[in-house]
XYZ file of C-alpha atoms in Angstrom:
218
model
C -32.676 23.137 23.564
C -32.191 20.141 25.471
C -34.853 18.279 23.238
C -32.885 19.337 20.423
C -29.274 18.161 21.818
C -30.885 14.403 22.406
C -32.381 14.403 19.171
C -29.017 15.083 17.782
C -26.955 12.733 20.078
C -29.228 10.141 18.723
C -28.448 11.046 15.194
C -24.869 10.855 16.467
C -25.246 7.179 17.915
C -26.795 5.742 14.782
C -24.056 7.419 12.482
C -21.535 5.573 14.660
C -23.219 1.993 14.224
C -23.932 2.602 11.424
C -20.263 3.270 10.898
C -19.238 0.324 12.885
C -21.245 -1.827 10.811
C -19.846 -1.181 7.942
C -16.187 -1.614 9.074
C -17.905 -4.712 10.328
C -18.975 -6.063 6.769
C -15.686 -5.572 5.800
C -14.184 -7.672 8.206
C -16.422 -10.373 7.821
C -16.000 -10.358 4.075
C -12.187 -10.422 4.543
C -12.995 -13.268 6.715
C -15.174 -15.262 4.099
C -12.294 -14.548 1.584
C -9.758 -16.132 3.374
C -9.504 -19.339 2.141
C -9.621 -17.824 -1.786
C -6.675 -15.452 -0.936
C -4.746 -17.637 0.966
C -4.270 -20.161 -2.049
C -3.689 -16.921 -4.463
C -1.098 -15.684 -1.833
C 0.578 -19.024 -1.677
C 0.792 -19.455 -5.743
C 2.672 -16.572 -5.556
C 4.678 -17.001 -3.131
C 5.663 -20.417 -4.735
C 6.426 -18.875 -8.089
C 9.147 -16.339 -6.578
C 6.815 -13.139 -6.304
C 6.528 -12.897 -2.600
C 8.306 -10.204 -0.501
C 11.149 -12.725 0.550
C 11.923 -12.676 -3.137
C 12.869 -9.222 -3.405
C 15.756 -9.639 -1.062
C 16.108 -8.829 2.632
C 17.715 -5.705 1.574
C 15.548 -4.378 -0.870
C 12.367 -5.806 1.095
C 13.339 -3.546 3.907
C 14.065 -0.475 1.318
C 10.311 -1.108 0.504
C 8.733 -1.478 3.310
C 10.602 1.786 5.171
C 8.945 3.606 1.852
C 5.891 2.532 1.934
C 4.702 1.057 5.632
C 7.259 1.333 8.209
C 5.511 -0.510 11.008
C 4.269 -3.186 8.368
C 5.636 -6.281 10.460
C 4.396 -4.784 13.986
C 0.829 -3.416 13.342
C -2.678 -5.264 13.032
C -3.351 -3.362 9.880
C -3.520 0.461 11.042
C -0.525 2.597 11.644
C -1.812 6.159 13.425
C 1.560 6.877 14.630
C 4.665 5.900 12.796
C 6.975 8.476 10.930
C 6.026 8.667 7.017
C 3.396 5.855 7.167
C 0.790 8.015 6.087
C -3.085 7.091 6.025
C -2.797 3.859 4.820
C -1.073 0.765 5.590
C 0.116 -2.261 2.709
C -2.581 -4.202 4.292
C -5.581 -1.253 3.347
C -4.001 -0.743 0.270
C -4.544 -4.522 -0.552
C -7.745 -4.383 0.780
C -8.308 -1.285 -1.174
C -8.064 -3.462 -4.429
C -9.088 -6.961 -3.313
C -12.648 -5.627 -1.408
C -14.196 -3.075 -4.176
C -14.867 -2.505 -7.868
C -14.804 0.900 -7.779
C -13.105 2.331 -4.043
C -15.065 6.024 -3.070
C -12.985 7.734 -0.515
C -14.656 8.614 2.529
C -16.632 6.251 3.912
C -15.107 3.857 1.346
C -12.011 3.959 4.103
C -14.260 2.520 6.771
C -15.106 -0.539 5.194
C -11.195 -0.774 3.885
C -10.018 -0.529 7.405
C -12.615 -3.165 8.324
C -11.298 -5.433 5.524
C -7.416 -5.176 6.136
C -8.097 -6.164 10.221
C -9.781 -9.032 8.722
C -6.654 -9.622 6.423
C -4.342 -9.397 9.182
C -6.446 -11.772 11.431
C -6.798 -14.483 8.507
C -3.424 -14.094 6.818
C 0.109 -14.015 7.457
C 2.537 -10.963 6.654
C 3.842 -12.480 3.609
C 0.560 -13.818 2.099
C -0.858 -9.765 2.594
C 2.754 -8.653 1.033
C 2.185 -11.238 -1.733
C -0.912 -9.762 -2.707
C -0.495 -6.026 -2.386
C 2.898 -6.794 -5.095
C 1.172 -8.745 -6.674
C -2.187 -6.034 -7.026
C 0.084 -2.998 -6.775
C -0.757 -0.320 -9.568
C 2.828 1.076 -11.660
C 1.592 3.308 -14.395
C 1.980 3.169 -17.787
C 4.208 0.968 -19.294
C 5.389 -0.348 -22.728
C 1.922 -1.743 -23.396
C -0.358 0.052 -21.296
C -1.139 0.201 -17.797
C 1.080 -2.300 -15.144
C -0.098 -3.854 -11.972
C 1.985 -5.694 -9.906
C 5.207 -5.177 -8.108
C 7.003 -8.002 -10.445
C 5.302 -7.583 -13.698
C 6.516 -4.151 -13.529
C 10.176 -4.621 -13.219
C 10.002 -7.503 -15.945
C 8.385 -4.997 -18.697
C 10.159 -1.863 -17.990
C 13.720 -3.766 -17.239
C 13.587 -6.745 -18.229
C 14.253 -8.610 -14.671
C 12.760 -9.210 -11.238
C 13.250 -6.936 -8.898
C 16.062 -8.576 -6.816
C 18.344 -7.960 -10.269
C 17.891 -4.726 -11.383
C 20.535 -1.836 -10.318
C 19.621 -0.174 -6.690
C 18.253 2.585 -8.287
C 16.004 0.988 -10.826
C 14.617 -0.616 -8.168
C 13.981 2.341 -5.757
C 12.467 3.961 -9.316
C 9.941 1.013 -8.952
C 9.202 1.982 -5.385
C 8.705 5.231 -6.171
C 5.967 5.809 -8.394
C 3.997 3.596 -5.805
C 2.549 6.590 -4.070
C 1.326 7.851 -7.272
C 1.474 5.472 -10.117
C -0.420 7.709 -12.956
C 2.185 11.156 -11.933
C 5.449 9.532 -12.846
C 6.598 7.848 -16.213
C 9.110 4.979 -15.833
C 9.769 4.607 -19.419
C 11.094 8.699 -20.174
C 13.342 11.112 -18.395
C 10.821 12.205 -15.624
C 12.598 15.007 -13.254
C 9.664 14.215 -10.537
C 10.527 10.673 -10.376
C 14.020 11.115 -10.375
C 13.585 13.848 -7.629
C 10.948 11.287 -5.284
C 13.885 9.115 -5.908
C 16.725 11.033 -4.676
C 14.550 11.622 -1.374
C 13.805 8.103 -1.083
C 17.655 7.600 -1.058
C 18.605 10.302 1.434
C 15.884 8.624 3.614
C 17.381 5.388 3.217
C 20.853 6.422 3.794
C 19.809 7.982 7.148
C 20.732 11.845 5.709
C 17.032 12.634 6.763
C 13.654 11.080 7.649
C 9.846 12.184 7.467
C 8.449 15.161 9.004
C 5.900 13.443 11.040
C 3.230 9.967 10.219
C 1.489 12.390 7.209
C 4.843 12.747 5.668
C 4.620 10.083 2.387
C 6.215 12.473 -0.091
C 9.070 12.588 2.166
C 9.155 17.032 2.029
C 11.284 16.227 5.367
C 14.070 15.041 2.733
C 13.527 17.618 0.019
């Protein structure tokens, strides 16, 4: 028995380098990126796509949706209210580190990357990117990424100028771009929508960190 418990506490200690290493890469590669995404954040940023450009407002709307503790934490949120399993900056990371993400150990690497992001970048360059990379469904044309583009095909104006609720729409379908249809009558979207207002307006808040659908504000 107790050859067969060190046998498998070795096991266990490779697994976790193993592990390690591989949240390791994906630092480093965030790291060796740096430079590339920090003149990509900065073009957009110059050319009115950043976070700032959504309005203080409407930046905060987003960022109490979608990562509540986005300004405070190094990348990871375990704790906060509605933040859910993963943060703007592993969500960027998500779509700037892989071809093809595969949950699981996929989230290891991600988690490595977005510490690296956070280390090597400032808030708004990471925000820059993630609206800039963020996936919105299908639109008049076909599929939409980014935050911006979005708003410009389905209304017709940045963000900061469409009505409150076409822009909490927008923020909506974030948590599941390919569910919700921002071009028809959807009843889900319009319901996400309604909690994200109640939310907002204080009527009701998140069950506990796992909470993204908001159920606490059905």
């Amino acid at each position: 028995m107790g050859r067969v418990f060190k046998f498998l506490m070795v096991v266990l200690a490779v697994l976790v380098a193993a592990l390690a290493a591989y949240g390791g890469k994906g630092y480093v590669d965030a790291k060796l990126a740096s430079d590339d995404l920090r003149i990509r954040a900065n073009k957009l940023i110059a050319e009115g796509r950043s976070g700032a450009d959504l309005g203080a407002e409407r930046l905060d709307w987003l960022l109490r949706v979608q990562d509540p503790a986005f300004l405070d934490h190094g990348g990871v949120d375990f704790n906060t209210a509605g933040a859910g399993a993963t943060t703007i900056s592993q969500s960027v990371a998500k779509r700037l580190a892989f071809k093809q993400f595969q949950p699981g150990i996929g989230k290891v690497r991600q988690t490595g990357y977005a510490l690296g992001l956070e280390q090597s970048l400032t808030k708004d360059q990471i925000l820059a990117l993630w609206l800039d990379t963020a996936e919105m469904g299908r639109g008049p044309s076909g599929w939409m990424t980014g935050f911006f583009e979005a708003s410009f095909l389905v209304f017709g104006v940045p963000p900061s100028e469409v009505t409150d609720t076409e822009f909490l729409r927008l923020v909506a379908v974030l948590i599941a771009p390919a569910s919700f249809d921002l071009l028809q009558g959807d009843e889900k979207l319009v319901d996400r929508t309604e909690r994200i207002e109640r939310m907002l307006q204080g009527d009701c808040a998140p069950l506990d960190h796992g909470d993204v659908w908001l159920e606490g504000c059905r």
